[in-house]
XYZ file of C-alpha atoms in Angstrom:
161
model
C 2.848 -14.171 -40.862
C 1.383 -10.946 -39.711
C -0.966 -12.852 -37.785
C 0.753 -15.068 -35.989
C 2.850 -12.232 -34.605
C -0.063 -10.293 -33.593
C -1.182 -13.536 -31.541
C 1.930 -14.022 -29.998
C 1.710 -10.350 -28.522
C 0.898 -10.736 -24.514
C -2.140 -8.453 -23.092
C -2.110 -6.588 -20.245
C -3.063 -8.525 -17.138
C -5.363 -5.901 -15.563
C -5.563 -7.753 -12.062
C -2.653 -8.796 -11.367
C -1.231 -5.285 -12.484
C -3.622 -3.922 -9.771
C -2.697 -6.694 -6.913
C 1.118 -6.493 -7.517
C 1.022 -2.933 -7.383
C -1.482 -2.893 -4.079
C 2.126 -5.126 -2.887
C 4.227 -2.380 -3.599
C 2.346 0.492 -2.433
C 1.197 -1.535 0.542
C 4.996 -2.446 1.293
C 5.864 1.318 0.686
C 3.717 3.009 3.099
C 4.453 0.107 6.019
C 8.347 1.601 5.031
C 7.286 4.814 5.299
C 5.412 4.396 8.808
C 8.490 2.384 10.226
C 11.004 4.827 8.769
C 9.370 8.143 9.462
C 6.970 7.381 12.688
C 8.682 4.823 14.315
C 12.809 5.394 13.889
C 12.714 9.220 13.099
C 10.042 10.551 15.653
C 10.242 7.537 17.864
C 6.546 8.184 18.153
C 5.561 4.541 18.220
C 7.115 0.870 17.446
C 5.407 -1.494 15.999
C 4.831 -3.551 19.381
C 4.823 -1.129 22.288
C 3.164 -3.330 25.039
C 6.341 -4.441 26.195
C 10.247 -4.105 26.830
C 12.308 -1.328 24.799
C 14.290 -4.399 23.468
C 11.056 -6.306 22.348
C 9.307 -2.919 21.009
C 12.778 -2.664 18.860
C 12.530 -6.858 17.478
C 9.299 -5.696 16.588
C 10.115 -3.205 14.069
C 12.768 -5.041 12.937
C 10.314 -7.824 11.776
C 7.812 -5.383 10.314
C 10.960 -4.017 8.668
C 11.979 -7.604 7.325
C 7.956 -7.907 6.044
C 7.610 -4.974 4.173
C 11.472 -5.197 2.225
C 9.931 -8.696 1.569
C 7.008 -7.238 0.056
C 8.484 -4.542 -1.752
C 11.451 -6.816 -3.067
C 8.675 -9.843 -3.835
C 6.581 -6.648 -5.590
C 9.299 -5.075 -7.813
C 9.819 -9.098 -9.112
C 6.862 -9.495 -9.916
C 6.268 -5.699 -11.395
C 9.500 -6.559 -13.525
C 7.858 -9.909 -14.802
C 4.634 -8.229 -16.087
C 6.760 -5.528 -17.069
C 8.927 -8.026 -19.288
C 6.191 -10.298 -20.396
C 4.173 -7.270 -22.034
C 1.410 -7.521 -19.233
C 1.469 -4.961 -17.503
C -1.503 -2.087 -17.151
C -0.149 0.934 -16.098
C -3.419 2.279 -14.957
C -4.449 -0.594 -12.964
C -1.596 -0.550 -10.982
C -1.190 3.452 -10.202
C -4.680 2.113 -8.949
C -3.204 -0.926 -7.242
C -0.481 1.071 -6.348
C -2.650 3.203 -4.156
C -4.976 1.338 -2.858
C -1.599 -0.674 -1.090
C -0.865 2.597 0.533
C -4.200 3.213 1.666
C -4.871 0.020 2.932
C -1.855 -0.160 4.880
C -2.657 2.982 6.329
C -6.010 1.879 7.417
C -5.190 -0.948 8.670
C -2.845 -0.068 10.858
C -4.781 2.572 12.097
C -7.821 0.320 12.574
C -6.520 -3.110 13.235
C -3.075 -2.372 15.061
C -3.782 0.980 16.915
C -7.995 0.239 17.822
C -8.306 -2.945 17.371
C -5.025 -4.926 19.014
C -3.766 -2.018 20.638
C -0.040 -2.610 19.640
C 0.607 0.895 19.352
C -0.979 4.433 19.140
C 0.075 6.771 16.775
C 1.680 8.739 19.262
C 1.319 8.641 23.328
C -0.413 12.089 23.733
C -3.441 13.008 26.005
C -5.737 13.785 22.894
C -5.336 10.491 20.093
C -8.372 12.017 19.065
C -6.501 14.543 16.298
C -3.560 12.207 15.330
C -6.409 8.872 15.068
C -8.769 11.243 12.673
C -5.298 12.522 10.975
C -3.953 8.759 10.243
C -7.537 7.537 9.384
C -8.153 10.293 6.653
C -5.290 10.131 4.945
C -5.561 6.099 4.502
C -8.918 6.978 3.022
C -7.597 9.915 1.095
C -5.411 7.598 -0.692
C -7.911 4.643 -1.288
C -10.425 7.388 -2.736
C -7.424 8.345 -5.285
C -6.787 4.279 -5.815
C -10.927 4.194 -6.275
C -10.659 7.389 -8.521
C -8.052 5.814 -10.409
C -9.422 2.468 -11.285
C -12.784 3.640 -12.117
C -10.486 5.763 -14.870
C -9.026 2.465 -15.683
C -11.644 0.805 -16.276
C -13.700 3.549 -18.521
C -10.863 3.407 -20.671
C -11.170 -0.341 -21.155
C -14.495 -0.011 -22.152
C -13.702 2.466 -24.419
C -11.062 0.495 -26.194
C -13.842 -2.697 -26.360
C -16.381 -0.354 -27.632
C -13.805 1.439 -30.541
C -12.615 -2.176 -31.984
């Protein structure tokens, strides 16, 4: 009896903990950058290549991606969360690697690479480009920091059984 209950006991699912969370956090800061940067500074839109009226559908369609994400994310969060699977530690890693990455890749991808926006239409990107860029890797350092702590305390668990 006592072991069959111990085998019916769910472990934590350690990657897809870290990917949901990366969903979240990645859904989170592509929120943050349309809320902040693109309604309350009006610095940018998402597409700015074009009419005020497309540059708006634009951000309305990032806007209907990342509530997508974040709803899709907090399902999924609440599923691991209610089958016992969940690894808190993996996904605060997860978590910020999502915010980093979106903040990367919008700097690299949409602001270099495409050229849908700039961070802001100033003479000098240079300060706002190294600004946006750091911080993305800031925050995938502290998701790298974060699952290398993860992942030296499952190895410690193996080695103490």
């Amino acid at each position: 009896m006592c072991c069959s209950s111990m085998t019916n006991k769910m472990h934590a699912n350690t990657s897809r903990s870290l990917w949901v969370a990366f969903l979240i956090g990645f859904s989170l800061m592509a929120a943050v950058d349309e809320i902040v940067f693109h309604q309350i500074l009006a610095w940018h839109h998402f597409y700015d290549q074009s009419t005020t009226e497309v540059a708006l559908l634009s951000d309305g369609f990032l806007h209907v991606a990342e509530l997508t994400g974040l709803i899709a994310g907090f399902f999924l969060f609440a599923d691991l969360r209610h089958s016992q699977q969940l690894a808190p530690k993996w996904a605060w890693a997860g978590f910020f690697y999502g915010l980093g990455g979106f903040q990367l890749f919008d700097g690299i991808i949409d602001h270099k690479i495409l050229r849908l926006h700039q961070v802001r239409y100033v003479e000098n990107l240079y300060v706002y480009d190294l600004v946006w860029n750091l911080w993305g890797i800031i925050l995938l350092l502290i998701g790298f920091w974060l699952n290398r702590r993860a992942k030296n305390a499952e190895n410690f668990a193996d080695t103490a059984h």
